[in-house]
Short mmCIF file of C-alpha atoms in Angstrom, two decimals:
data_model
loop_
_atom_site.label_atom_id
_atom_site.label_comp_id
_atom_site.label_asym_id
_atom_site.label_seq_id
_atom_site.Cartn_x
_atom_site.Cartn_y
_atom_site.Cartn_z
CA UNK A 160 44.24 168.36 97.52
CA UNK A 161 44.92 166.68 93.99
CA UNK A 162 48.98 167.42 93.23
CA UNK A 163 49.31 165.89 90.04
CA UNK A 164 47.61 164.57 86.76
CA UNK A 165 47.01 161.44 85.06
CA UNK A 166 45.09 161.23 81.46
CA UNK A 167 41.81 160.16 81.31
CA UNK A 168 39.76 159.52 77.65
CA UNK A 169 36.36 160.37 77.09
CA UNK A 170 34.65 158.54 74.26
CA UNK A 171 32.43 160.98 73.55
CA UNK A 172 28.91 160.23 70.89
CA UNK A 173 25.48 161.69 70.63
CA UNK A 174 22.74 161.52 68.14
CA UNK A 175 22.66 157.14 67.47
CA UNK A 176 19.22 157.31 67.13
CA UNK A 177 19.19 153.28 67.19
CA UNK A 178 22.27 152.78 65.83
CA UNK A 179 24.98 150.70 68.20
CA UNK A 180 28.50 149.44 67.40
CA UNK A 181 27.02 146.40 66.55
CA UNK A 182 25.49 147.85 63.14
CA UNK A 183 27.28 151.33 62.61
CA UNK A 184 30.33 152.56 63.94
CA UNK A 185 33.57 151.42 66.11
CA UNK A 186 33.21 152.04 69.69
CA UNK A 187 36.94 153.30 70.60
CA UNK A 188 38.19 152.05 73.87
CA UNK A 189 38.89 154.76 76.99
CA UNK A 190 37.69 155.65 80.42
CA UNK A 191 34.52 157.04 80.09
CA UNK A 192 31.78 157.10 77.21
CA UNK A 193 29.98 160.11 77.33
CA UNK A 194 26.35 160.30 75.47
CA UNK A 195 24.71 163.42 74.84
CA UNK A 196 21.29 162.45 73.75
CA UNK A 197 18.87 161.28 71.26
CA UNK A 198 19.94 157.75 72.02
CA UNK A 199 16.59 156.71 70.46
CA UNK A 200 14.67 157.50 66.74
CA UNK A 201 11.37 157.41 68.16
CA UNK A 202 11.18 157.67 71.84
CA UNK A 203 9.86 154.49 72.13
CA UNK A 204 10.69 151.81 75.66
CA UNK A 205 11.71 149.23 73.36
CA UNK A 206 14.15 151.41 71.72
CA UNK A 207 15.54 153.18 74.95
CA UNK A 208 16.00 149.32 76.22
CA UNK A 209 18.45 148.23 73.31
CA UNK A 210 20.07 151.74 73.66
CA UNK A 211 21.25 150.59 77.68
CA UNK A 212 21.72 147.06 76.90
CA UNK A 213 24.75 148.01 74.37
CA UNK A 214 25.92 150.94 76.63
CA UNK A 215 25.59 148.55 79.84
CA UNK A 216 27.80 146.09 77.72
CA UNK A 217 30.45 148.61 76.54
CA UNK A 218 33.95 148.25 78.41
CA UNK A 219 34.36 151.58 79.86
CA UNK A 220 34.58 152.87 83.93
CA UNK A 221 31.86 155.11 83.50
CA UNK A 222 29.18 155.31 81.51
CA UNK A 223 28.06 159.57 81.39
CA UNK A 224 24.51 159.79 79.80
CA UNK A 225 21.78 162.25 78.84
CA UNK A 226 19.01 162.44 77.27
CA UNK A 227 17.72 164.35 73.89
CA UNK A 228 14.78 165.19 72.49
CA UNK A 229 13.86 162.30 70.68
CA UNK A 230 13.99 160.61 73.99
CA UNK A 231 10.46 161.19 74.95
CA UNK A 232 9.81 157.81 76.88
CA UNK A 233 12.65 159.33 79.27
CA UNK A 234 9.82 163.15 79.80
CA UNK A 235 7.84 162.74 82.39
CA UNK A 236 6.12 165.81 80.79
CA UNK A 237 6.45 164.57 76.95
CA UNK A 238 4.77 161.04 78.09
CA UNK A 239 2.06 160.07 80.56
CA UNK A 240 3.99 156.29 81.00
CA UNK A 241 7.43 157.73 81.11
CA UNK A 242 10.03 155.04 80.77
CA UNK A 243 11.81 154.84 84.29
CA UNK A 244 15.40 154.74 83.45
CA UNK A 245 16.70 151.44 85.15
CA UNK A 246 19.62 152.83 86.51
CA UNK A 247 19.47 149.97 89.30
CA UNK A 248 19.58 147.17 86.41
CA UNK A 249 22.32 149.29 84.49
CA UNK A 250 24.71 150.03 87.49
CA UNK A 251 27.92 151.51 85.26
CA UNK A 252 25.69 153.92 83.65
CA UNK A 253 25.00 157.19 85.39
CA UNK A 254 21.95 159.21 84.26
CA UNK A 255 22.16 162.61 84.42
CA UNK A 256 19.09 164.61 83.47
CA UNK A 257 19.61 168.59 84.15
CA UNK A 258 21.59 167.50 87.41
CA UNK A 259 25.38 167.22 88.51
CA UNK A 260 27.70 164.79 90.00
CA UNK A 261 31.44 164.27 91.15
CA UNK A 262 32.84 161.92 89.59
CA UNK A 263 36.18 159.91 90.86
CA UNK A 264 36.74 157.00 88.85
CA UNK A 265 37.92 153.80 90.13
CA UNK A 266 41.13 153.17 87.99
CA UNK A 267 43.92 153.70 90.16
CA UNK A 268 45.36 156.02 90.72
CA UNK A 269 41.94 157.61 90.51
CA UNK A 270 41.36 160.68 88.72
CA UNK A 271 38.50 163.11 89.60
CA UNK A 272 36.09 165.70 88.31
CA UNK A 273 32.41 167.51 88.41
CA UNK A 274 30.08 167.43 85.70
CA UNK A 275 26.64 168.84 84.91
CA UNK A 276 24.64 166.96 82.41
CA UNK A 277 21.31 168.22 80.94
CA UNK A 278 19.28 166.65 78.08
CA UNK A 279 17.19 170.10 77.18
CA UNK A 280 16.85 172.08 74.18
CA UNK A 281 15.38 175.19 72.91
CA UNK A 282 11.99 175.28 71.48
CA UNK A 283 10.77 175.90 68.98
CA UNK A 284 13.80 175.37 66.93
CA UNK A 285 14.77 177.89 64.13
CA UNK A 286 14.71 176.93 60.71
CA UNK A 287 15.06 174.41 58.94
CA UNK A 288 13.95 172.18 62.05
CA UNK A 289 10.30 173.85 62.40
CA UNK A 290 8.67 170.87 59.85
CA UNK A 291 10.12 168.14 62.28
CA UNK A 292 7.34 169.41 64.91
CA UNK A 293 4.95 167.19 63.69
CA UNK A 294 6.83 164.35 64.70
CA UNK A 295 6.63 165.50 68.06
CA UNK A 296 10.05 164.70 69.11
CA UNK A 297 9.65 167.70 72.00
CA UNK A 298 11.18 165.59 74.80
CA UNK A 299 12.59 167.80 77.02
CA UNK A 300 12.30 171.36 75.54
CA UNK A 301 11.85 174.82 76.99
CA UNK A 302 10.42 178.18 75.46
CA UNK A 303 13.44 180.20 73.95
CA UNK A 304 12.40 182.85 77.01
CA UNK A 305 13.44 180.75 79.59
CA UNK A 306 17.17 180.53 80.91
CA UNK A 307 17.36 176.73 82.16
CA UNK A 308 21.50 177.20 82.63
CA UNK A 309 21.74 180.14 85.58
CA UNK A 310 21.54 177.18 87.91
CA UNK A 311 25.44 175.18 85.93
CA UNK A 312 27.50 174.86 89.07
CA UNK A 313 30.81 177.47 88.71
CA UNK A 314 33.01 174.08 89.16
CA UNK A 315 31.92 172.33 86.55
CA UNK A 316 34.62 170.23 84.60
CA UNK A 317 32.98 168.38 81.66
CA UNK A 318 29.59 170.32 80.85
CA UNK A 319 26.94 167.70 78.80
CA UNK A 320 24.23 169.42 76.69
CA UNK A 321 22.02 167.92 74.59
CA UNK A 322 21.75 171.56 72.76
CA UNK A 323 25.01 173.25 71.11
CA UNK A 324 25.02 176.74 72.54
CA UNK A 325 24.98 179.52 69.69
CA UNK A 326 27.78 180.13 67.19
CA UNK A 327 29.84 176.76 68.35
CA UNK A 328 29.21 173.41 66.15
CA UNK A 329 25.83 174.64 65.80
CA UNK A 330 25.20 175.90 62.40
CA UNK A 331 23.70 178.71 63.74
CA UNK A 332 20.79 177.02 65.62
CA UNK A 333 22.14 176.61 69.32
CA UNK A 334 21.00 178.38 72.40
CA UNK A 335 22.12 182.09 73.06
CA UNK A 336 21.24 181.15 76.63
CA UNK A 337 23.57 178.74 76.82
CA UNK A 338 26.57 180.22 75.17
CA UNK A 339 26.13 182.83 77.93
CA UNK A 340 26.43 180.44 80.39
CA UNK A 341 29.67 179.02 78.78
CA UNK A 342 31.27 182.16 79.43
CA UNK A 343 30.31 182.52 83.15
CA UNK A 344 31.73 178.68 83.65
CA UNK A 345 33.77 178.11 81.13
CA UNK A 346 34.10 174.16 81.72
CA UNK A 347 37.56 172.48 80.31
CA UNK A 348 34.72 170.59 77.89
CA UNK A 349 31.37 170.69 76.28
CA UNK A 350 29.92 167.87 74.67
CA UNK A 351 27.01 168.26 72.58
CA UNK A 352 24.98 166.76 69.35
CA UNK A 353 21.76 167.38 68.15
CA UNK A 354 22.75 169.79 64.74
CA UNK A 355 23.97 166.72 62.99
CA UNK A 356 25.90 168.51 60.76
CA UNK A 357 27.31 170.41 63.48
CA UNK A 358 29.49 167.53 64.06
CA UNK A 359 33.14 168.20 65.38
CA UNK A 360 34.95 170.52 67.47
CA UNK A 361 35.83 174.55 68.55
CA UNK A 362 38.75 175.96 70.61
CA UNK A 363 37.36 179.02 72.34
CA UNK A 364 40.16 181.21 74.03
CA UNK A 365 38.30 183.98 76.91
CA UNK A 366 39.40 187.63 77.26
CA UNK A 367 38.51 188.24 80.37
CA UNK A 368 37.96 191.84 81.93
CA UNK A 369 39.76 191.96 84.93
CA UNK A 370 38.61 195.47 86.06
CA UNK A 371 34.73 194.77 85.24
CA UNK A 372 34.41 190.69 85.77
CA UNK A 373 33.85 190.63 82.68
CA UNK A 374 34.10 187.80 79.84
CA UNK A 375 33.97 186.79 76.35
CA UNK A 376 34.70 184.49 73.39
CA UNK A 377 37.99 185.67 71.72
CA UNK A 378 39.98 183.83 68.97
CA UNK A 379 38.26 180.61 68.09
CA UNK A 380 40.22 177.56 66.51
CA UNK A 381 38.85 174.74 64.55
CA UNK A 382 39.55 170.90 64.96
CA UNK A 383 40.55 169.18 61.61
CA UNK A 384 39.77 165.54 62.04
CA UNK A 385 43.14 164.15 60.64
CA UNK A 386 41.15 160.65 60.97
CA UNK A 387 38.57 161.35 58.17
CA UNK A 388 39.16 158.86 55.24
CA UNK A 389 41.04 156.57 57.23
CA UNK A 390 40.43 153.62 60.43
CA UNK A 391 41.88 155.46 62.82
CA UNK A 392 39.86 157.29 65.55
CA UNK A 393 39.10 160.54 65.40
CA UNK A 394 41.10 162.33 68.53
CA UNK A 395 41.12 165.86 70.15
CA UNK A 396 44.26 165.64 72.41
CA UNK A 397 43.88 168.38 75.53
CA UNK A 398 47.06 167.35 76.98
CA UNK A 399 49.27 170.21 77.57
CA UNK A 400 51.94 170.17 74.37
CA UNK A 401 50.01 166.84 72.79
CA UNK A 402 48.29 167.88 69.99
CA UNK A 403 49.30 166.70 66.91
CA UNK A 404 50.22 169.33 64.15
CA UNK A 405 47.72 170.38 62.27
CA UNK A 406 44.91 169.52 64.28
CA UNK A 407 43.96 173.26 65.02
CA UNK A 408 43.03 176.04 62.35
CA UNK A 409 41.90 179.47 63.58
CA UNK A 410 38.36 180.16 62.30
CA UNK A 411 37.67 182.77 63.79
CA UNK A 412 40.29 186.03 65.16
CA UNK A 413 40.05 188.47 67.36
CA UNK A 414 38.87 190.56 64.65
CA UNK A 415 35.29 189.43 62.98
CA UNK A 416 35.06 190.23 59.53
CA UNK A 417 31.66 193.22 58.51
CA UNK A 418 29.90 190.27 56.94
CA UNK A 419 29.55 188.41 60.20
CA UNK A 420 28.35 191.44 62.12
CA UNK A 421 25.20 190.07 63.53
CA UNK A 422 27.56 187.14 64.39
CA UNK A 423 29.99 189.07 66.02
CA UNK A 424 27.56 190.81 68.14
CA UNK A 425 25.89 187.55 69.99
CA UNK A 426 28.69 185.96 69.90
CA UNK A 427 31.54 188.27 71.55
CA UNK A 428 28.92 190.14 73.92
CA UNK A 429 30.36 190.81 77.35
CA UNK A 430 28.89 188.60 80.34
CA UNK A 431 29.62 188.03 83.84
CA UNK A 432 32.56 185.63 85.09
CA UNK A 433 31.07 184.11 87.51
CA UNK A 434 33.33 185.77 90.10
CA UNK A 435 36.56 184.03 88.51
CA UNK A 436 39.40 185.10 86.83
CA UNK A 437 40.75 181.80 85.63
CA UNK A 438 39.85 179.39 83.28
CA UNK A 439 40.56 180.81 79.83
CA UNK A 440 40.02 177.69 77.46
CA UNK A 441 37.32 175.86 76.76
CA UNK A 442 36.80 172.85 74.02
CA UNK A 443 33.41 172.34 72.25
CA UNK A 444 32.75 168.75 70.74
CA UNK A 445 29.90 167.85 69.02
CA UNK A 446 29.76 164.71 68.65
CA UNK A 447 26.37 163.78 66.50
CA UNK A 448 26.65 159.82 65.28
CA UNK A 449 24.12 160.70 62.52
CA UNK A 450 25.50 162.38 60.38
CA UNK A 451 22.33 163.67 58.42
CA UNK A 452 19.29 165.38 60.06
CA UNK A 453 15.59 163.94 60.41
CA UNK A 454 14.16 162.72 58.61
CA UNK A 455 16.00 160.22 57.51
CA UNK A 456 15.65 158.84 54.22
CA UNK A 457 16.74 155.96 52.49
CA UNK A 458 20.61 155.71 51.73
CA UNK A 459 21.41 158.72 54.23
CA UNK A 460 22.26 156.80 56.98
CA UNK A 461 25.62 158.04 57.03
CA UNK A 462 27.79 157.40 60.46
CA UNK A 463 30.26 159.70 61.89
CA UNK A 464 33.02 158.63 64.26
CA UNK A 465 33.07 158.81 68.07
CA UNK A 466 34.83 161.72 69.10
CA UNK A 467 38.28 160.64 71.37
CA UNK A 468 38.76 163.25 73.84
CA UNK A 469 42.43 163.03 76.17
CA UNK A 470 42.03 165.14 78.99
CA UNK A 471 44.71 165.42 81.91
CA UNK A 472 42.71 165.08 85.08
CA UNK A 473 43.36 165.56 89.27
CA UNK A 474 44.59 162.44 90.91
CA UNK A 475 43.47 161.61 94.14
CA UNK A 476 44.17 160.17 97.28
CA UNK A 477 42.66 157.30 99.23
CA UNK A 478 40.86 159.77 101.56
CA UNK A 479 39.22 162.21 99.09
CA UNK A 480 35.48 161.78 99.35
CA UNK A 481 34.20 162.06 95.89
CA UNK A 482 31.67 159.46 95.17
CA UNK A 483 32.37 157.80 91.63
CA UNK A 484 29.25 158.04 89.35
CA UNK A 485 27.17 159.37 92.23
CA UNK A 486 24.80 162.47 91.33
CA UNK A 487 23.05 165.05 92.76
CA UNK A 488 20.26 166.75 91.52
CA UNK A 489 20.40 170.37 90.57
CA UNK A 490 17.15 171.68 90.07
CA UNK A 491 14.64 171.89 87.14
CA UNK A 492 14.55 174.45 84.79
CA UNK A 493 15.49 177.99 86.02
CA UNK A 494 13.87 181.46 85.60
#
């Protein structure tokens, strides 16, 4: 069993939508570069291809991707000649499409984790993102009656969604079904995109009922982005004691104020913990690229930062079996 730590960093992105570090923003160096989707504008092979060549090329020791719905060459049920992602020609990327993995990366000493990875969305998406169905960027959507995340794996580490779940970095437009889930796994980290303007990050602290196994959201803190306005990258530091003063604002107490009722309801109902007691943190980055939604017009093609995420991780031994970058499919979409 791991007995001690080491910090690993997560470059974490979402939402290029064709743009690279070659034409829009710094690519920060770290372990692993996580991408959460919509790597392409319009779905198309030829775009998907210049997406993997610069992720191929980037200098990380793993390579965590998704898809989003943009993505539609990557649906087998979106397109009839869906693009078969090359993971064989792209060998540090791992592709991870509504599946898991455990991941033990080769630096050593090696540091390990699991991770579930799913490129859906709900559909169709509340206002103001109803127009943007006639571009038929539906890759990889299900109907808001359907619970795709029952099947999340309790020992999930680093959850990918191409979705925000409701009420976190998702002005108001994520999935219910998914914050539920949150609760029952509550993973160490959530990376998401698609609400561009969602971009950033969300402490959520769990009170959990012991007696019932019981949990749900309570105080909620807010990252400030101490980069903003300047060239240094824009860091969320999880180490225990590391982050910088400052950083963290609460947004949002114990107590929710009358105006947010409807708020307060969804978002601090009561759901089950998934049989644990523990985990009673849980960091939500959204880390959209674009920083303006489709579609996008001339002179908006405003770039946020990569999101630098410092996480202290397991260390393992030489006999430990995980497989680095190997996954394991979990299933399709669930009842």
């Amino acid at each position: 069993m791991p007995t001690s730590t080491r910090r690993t960093r997560f470059v974490c992105l979402s939402d290029t939508h064709n743009a690279s570090p070659r034409n829009a923003f710094k690519l920060p160096k770290g372990d692993v570069l996580i991408h959460a989707g919509d790597l392409t504008k319009n779905g198309t092979p030829a775009e998907l291809q210049n997406a993997l060549s610069w992720i191929s090329q980037a200098d990380f020791q793993l390579k965590l991707v998704t898809a989003g719905n943009h993505d539609v060459a990557l649906d087998p049920s979106s397109a009839s000649d869906a693009f078969p992602f090359p993971v064989s020609s792209h060998p540090p990327i791992t592709y991870l499409a509504h599946s898991s993995a455990h991941i033990t990366l080769p630096s050593s000493p090696s540091t390990t984790f699991h991770v579930f990875a799913s490129p859906y969305s709900p559909s169709p998406l509340p206002p103001p993102h109803e127009p943007h169905a006639s571009h038929n960027f539906s890759a990889f959507q299900y109907p808001l009656s359907e619970n795709p995340w029952s099947i999340i794996p309790l020992d999930t580490d680093i959850l990918i969604t191409h979705t925000p779940p409701f009420s976190h970095r998702d002005q108001g437009r994520g999935c219910a079904q998914l914050q539920k889930a949150l609760g029952r796994v509550r993973p160490r980290l959530l990376v998401c995109g698609h609400v561009h303007e969602g971009r950033g990050a969300e402490k959520i602290e769990w009170e959990i009922d012991e007696t019932e196994g019981l949990v749900r959201a309570g105080r909620v803190e807010r990252w400030v982005d101490l980069s903003e306005g300047s060239k240094r990258d824009a860091k969320v530091d999880l180490r225990k004691g590391r982050g910088r003063e400052g950083e963290w604002v609460c947004e949002r107490g114990r107590v929710i104020g009358a105006d947010e009722g409807e708020r307060e309801g969804k978002e601090r109902e009561w759901v089950d913990a998934g049989g644990r007691l523990d985990r009673l943190e849980t960091v939500v980055i959204n880390a959209a690229i674009m920083a303006t939604s489709w579609p996008y017009r001339k002179g908006e093609g405003r770039f946020n930062k990569p999101i630098v995420v410092d996480l202290d991780l397991p260390v393992v031994g030489e006999d430990d079996d995980g497989a680095g970058g190997k996954g394991h499919s979990s299933g399709g979409l669930g009842d």
